Tab-separated table of C-alpha atoms in Angstrom:
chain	number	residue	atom	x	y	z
A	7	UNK	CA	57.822	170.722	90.153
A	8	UNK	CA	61.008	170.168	88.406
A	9	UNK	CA	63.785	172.489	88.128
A	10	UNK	CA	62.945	171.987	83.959
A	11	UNK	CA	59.166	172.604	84.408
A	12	UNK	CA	59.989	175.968	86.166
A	13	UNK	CA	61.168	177.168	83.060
A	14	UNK	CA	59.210	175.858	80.064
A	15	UNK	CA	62.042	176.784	77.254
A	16	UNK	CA	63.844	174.115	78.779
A	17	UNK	CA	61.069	171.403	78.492
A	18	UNK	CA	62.309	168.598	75.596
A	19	UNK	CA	59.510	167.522	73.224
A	20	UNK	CA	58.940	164.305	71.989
A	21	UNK	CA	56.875	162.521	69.356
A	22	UNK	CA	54.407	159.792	69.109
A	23	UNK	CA	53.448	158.506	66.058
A	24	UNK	CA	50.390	155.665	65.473
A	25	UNK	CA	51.193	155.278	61.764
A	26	UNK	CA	47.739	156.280	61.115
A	27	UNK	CA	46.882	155.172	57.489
A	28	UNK	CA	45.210	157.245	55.039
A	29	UNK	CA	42.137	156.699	52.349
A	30	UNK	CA	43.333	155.295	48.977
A	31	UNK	CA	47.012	153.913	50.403
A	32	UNK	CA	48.060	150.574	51.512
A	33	UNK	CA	48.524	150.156	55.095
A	34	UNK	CA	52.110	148.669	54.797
A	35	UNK	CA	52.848	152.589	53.477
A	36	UNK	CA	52.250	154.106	56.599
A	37	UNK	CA	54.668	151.938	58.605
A	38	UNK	CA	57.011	153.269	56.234
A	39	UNK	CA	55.745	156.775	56.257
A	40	UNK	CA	56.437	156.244	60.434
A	41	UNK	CA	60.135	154.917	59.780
A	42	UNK	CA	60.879	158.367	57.387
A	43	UNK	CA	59.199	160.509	59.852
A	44	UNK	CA	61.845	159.314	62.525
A	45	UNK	CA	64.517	160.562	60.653
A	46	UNK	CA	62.871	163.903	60.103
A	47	UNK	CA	62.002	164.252	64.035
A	48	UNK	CA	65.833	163.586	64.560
A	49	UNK	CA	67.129	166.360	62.066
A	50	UNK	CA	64.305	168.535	63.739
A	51	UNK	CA	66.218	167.500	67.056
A	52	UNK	CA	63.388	165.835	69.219
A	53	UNK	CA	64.383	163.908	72.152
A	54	UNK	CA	62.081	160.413	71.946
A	55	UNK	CA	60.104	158.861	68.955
A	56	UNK	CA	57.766	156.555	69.902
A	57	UNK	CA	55.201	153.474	68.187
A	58	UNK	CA	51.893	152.217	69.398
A	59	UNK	CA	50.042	149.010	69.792
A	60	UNK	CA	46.964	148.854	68.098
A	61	UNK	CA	44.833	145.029	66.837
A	62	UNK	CA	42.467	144.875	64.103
A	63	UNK	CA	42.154	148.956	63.430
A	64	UNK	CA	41.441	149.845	60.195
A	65	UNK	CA	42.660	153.143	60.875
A	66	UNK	CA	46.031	151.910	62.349
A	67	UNK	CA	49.011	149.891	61.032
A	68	UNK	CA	51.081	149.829	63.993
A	69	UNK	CA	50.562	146.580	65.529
A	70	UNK	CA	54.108	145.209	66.421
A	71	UNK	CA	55.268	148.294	68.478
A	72	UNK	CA	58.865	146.544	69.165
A	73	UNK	CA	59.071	145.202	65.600
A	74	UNK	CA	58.498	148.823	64.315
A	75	UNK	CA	60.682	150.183	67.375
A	76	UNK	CA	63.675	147.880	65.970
A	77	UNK	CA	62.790	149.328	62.072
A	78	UNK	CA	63.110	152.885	63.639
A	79	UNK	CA	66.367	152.657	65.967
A	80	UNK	CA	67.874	151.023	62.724
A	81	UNK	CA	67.198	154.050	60.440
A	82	UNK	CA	67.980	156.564	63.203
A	83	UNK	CA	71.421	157.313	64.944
A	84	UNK	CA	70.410	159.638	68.157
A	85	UNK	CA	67.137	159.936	69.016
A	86	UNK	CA	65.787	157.553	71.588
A	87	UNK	CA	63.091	155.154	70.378
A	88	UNK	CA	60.511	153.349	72.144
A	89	UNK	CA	56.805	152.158	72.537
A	90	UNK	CA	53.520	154.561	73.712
A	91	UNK	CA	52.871	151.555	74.280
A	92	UNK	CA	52.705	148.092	74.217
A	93	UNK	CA	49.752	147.094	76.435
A	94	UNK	CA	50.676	144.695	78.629
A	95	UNK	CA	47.530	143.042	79.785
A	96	UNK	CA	48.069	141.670	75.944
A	97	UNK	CA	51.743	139.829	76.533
A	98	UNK	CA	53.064	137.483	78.838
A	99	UNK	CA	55.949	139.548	80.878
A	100	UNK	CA	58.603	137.192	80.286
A	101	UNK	CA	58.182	138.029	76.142
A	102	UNK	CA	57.935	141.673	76.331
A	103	UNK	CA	61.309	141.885	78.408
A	104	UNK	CA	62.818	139.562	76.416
A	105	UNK	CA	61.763	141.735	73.325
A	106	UNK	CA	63.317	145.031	75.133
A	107	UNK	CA	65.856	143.212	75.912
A	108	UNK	CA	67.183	142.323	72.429
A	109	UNK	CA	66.160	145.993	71.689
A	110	UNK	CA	68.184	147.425	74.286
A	111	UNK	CA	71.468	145.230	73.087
A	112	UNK	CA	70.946	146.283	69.575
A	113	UNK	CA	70.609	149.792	70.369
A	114	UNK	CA	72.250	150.971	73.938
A	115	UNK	CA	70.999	153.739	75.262
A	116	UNK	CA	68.769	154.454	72.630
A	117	UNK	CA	65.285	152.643	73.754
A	118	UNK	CA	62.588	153.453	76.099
A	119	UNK	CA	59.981	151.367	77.306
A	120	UNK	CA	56.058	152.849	77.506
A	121	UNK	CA	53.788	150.541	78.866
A	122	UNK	CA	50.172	150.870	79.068
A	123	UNK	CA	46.632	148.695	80.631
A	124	UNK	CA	44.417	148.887	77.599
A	125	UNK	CA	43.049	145.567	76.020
A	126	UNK	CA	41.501	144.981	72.635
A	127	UNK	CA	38.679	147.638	72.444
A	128	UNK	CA	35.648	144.901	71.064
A	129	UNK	CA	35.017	141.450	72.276
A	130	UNK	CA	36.573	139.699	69.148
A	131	UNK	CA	39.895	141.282	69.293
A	132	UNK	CA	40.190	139.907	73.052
A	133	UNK	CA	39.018	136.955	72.031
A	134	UNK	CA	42.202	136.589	69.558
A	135	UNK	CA	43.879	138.240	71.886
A	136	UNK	CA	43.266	135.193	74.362
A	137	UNK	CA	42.574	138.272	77.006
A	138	UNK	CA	39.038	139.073	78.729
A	139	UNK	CA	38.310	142.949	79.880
A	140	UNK	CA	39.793	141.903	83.366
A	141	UNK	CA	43.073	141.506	82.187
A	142	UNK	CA	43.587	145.593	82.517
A	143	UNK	CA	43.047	144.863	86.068
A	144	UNK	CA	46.015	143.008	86.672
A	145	UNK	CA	48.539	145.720	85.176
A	146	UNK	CA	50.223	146.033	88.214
A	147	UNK	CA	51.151	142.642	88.901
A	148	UNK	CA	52.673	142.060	85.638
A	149	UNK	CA	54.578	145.251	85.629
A	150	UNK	CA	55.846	144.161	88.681
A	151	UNK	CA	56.993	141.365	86.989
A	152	UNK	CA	57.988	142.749	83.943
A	153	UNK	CA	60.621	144.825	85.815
A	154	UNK	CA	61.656	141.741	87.989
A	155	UNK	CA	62.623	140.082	84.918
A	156	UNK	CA	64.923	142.953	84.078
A	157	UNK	CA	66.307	142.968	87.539
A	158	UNK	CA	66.555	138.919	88.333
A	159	UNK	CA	64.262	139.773	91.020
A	160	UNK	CA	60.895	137.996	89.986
A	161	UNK	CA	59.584	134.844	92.137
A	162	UNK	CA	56.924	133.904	89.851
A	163	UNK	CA	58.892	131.721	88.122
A	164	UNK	CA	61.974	130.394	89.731
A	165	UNK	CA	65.313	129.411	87.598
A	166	UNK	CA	63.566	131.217	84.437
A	167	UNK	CA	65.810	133.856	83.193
A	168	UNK	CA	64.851	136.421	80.787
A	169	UNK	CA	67.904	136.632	78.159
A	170	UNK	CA	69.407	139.040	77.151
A	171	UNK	CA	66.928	140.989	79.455
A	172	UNK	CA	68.324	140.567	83.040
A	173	UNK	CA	70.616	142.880	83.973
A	174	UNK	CA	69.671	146.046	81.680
A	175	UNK	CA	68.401	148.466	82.839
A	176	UNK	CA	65.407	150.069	80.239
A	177	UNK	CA	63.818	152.997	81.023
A	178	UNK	CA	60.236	152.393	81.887
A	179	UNK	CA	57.092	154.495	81.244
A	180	UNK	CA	53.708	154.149	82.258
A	181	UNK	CA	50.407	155.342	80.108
A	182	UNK	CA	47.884	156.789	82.688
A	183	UNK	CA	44.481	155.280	81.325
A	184	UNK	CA	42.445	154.252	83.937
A	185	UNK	CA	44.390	153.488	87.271
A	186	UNK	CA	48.090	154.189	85.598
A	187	UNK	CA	48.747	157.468	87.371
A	188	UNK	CA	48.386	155.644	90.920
A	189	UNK	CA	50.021	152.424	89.657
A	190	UNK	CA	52.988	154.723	87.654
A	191	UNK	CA	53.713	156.572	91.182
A	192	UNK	CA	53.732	153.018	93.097
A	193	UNK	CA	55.977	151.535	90.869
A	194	UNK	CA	58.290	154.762	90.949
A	195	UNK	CA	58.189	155.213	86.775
A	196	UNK	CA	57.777	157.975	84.895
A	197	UNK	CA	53.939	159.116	83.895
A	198	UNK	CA	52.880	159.950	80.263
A	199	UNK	CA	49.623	161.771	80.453
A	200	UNK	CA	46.926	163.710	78.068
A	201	UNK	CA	43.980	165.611	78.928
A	202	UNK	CA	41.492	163.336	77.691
A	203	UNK	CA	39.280	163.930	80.325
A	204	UNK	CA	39.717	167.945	79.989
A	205	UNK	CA	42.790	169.294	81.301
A	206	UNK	CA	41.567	170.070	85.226
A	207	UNK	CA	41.482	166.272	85.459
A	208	UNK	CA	44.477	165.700	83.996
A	209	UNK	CA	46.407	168.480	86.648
A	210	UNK	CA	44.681	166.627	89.589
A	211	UNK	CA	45.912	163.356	88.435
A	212	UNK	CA	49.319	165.131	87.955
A	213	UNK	CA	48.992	166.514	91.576
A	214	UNK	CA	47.915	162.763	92.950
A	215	UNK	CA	50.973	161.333	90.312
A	216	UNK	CA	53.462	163.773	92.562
A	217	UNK	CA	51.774	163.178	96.260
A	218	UNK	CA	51.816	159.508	96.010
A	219	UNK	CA	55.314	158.405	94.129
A	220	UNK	CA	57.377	156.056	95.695
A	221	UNK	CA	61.356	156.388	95.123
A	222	UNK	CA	62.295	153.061	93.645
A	223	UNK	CA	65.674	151.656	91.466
A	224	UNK	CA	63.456	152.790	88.346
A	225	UNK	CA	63.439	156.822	89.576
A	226	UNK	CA	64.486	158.877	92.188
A	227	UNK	CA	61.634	161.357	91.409
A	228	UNK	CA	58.066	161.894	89.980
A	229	UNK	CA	58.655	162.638	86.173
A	230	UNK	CA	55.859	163.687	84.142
A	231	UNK	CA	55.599	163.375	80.329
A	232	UNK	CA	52.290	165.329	78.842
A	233	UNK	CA	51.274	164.398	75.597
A	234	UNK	CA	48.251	166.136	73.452
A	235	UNK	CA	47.987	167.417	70.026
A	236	UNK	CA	49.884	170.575	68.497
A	237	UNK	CA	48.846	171.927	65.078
A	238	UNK	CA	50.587	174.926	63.491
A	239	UNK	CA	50.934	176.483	60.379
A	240	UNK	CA	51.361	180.202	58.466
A	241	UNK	CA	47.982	180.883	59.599
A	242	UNK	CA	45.468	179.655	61.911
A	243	UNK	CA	42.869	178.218	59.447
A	244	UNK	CA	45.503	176.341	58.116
A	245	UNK	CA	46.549	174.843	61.279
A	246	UNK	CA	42.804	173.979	62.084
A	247	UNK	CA	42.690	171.916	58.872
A	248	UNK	CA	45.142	169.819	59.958
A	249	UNK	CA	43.150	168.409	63.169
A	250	UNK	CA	40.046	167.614	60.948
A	251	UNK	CA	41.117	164.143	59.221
A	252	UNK	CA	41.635	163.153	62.888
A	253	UNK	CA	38.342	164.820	64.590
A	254	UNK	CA	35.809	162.971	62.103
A	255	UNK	CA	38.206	159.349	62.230
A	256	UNK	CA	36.947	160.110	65.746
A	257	UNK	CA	33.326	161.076	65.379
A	258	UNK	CA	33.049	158.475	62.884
A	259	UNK	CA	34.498	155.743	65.087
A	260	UNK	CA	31.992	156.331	68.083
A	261	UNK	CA	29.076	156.183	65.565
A	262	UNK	CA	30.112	153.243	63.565
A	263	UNK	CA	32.247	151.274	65.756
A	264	UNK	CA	34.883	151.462	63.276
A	265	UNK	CA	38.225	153.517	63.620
A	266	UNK	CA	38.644	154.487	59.413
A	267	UNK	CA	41.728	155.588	57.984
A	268	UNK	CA	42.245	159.419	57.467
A	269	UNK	CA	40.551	161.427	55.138
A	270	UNK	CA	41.782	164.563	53.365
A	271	UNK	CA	40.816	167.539	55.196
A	272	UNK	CA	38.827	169.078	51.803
A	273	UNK	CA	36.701	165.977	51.971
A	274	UNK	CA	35.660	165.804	55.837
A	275	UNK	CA	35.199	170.110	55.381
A	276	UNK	CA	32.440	168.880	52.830
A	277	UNK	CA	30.951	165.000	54.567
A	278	UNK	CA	27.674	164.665	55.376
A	279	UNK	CA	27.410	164.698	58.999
A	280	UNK	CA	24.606	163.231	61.110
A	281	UNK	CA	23.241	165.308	64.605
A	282	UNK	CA	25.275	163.107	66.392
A	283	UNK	CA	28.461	163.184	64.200
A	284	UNK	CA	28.410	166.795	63.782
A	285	UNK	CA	28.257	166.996	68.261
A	286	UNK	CA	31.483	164.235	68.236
A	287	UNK	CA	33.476	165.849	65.599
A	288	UNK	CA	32.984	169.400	67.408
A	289	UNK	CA	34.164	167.701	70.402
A	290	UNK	CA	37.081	166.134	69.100
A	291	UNK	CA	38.161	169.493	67.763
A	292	UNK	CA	38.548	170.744	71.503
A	293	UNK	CA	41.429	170.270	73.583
A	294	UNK	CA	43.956	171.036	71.131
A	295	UNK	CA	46.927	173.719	70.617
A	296	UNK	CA	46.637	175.054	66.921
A	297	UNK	CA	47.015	177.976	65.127
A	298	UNK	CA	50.711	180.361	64.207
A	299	UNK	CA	53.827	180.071	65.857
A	300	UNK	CA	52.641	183.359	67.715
A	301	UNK	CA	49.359	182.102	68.713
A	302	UNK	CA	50.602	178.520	69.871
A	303	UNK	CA	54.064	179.517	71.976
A	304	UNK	CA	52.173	181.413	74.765
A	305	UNK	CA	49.500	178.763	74.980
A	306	UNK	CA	51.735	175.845	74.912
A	307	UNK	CA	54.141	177.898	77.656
A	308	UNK	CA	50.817	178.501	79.753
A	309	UNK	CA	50.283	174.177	79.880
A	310	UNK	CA	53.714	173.596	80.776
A	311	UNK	CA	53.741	175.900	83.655
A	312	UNK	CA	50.113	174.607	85.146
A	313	UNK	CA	51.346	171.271	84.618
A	314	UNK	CA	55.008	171.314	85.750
A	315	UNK	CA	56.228	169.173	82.862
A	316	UNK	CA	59.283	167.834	82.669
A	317	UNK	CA	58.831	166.925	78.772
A	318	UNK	CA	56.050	167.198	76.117
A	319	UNK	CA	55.072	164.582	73.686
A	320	UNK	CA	53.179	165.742	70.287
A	321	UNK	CA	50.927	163.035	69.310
A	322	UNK	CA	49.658	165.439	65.704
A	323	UNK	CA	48.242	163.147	63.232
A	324	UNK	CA	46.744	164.140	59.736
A	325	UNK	CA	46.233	163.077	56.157
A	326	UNK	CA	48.463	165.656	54.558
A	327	UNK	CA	51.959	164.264	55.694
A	328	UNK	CA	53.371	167.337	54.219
A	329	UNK	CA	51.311	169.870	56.215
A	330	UNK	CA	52.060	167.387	59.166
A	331	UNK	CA	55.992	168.075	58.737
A	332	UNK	CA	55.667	171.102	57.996
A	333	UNK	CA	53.974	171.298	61.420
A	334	UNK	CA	56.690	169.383	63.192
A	335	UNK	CA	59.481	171.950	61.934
A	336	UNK	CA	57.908	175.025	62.871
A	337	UNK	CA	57.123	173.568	66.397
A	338	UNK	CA	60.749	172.748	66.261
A	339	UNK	CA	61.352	176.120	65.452
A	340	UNK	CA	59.232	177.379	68.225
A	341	UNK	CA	60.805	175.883	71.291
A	342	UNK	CA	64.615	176.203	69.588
A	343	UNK	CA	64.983	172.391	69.555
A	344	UNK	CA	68.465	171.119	68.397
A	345	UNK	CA	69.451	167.633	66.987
């Protein structure tokens, strides 16, 4: 456990936003929305604020996580910016270093790089993709060479530089789906991590993270980032509200094989739900910290102490941007973050 995880207060927090579009607004609006809400998590004096990868998602308009990364560190002065993530069975090596590269000259100091194993989530979006299912599997290997490319070390391809990439020194993150805890404490990187398999699974993984890291030039130590959903409000109705646009995007996805944009919370309260909707959409309420200030802080201080965190990342999505904010600030509030 870290000498930060041992006392919660001094845990940073983080955010992660998908720029998750919302019913009756153009999708180009919530890359925008995503480049505004990076100044506001900066005033509200978060430490990281990071941009996903997503392909052919209704429901998403991040696509170009280092395109929107550059958009962000632009309109920002302090807080770090990076990707959570770009999935690297998707990109050759050689371009994604070269992309962090230029990021990391525009911007010293300032960018982070979360990587992560997931591929296009139907057959036609790997297909574009030029990827097959099997490409997760060889995650390792091309972080491996990702990071040689930063370090001249790679002997894939001799007398092939990565410019302006070689010689930085980017900090590196790895997304624990499937076999990224293991590969994350191999490679000696930092874990980001979220219960999605309950939060006993998620400790053990934790545990396994710790046992099995490897010191390398890319950390001395096991770090451990947990990310998962905060909601809060003046009361805890309210703060509920907030997770439902996000719960039925959810239940509705697994049913239709669609991921939609958001929908206010007044209109999912009153949807038509199906047996099988209504048992995915209670599900996808679970898991989460909501409710006041009061009701959250002891919760969110319990998590932090079974998990040993070293920092938190809020991944809060919703249809009401201002009830979202407003959510940000008092969470802000909560653990006395300062910009």
């Amino acid at each position: 456990m870290s000498s930060a995880a041992q006392d919660p207060a001094r845990v940073p927090f983080s955010v992660l936003d998908r720029s998750r579009t919302r019913e009756g607004r153009e999708p180009g609006e919530a890359l925008r929305d995503t480049v505004e809400f990076a100044r506001q998590a900066e005033a509200l004096g978060y430490r990281r604020f990071w941009v996903s990868e997503h392909h052919s998602v209704p429901g998403v308009a991040g696509s170009a996580p280092t395109v929107l990364a550059a958009a962000v560190a632009a309109a920002t002065s302090a807080i770090r910016v990076g990707t959570g993530g770009v999935m690297l069975p998707n990109h050759r090596p050689l371009v994604v270093a070269e992309q962090f590269g230029v990021l990391a000259s525009l911007f010293p100091g300032r960018i982070d790089m979360g990587l992560g194993r997931s591929v296009g989530f139907t057959d036609g979006i790997r297909a574009a993709l030029g990827q097959g299912k099997e490409a997760a599997d060889r995650f390792p290997e091309q972080l491996d060479e990702l990071l040689g490319w930063f370090t001249g070390g790679q002997p894939a391809h001799p007398q092939v530089h990565a410019r302006p990439a070689e010689g930085l020194r980017v900090p590196a993150f790895v997304l624990a789906t499937g076999a990224g805890a293991r590969t994350a404490a191999r490679a000696g990187l930092p874990l980001v991590i979220a219960a999605v398999r309950g939060q006993d699974a998620m400790l053990r993984a934790i545990d396994d993270y710790r046992a099995q890291f490897r010191a390398s030039a890319w950390g001395e130590r096991p770090y451990v980032v947990v990310s998962g959903t905060v909601a809060l409000a003046a009361t805890t109705g309210e703060a509920r509200r907030i997770l439902l646009p996000e719960a039925w995007s959810a239940a509705y996805s697994r049913t239709r094989g669609s991921f939609p944009p958001l929908a206010p919370a007044g209109a999912v309260e009153s949807a038509a739900m199906t047996e099988r909707q209504r048992a995915l959409f209670d599900e996808a309420m679970t898991g989460h910290l909501f409710g006041t200030e009061e009701e959250v802080g002891p919760a969110l201080d319990g998590l932090l102490k079974r998990s040993g965190a070293d920092e938190f990342l809020v991944t809060t999505s919703t249809y009401d941007r201002t009830a979202l904010l407003d959510s940000y600030r008092r969470l802000a509030r909560l653990r006395g973050l300062t910009a």
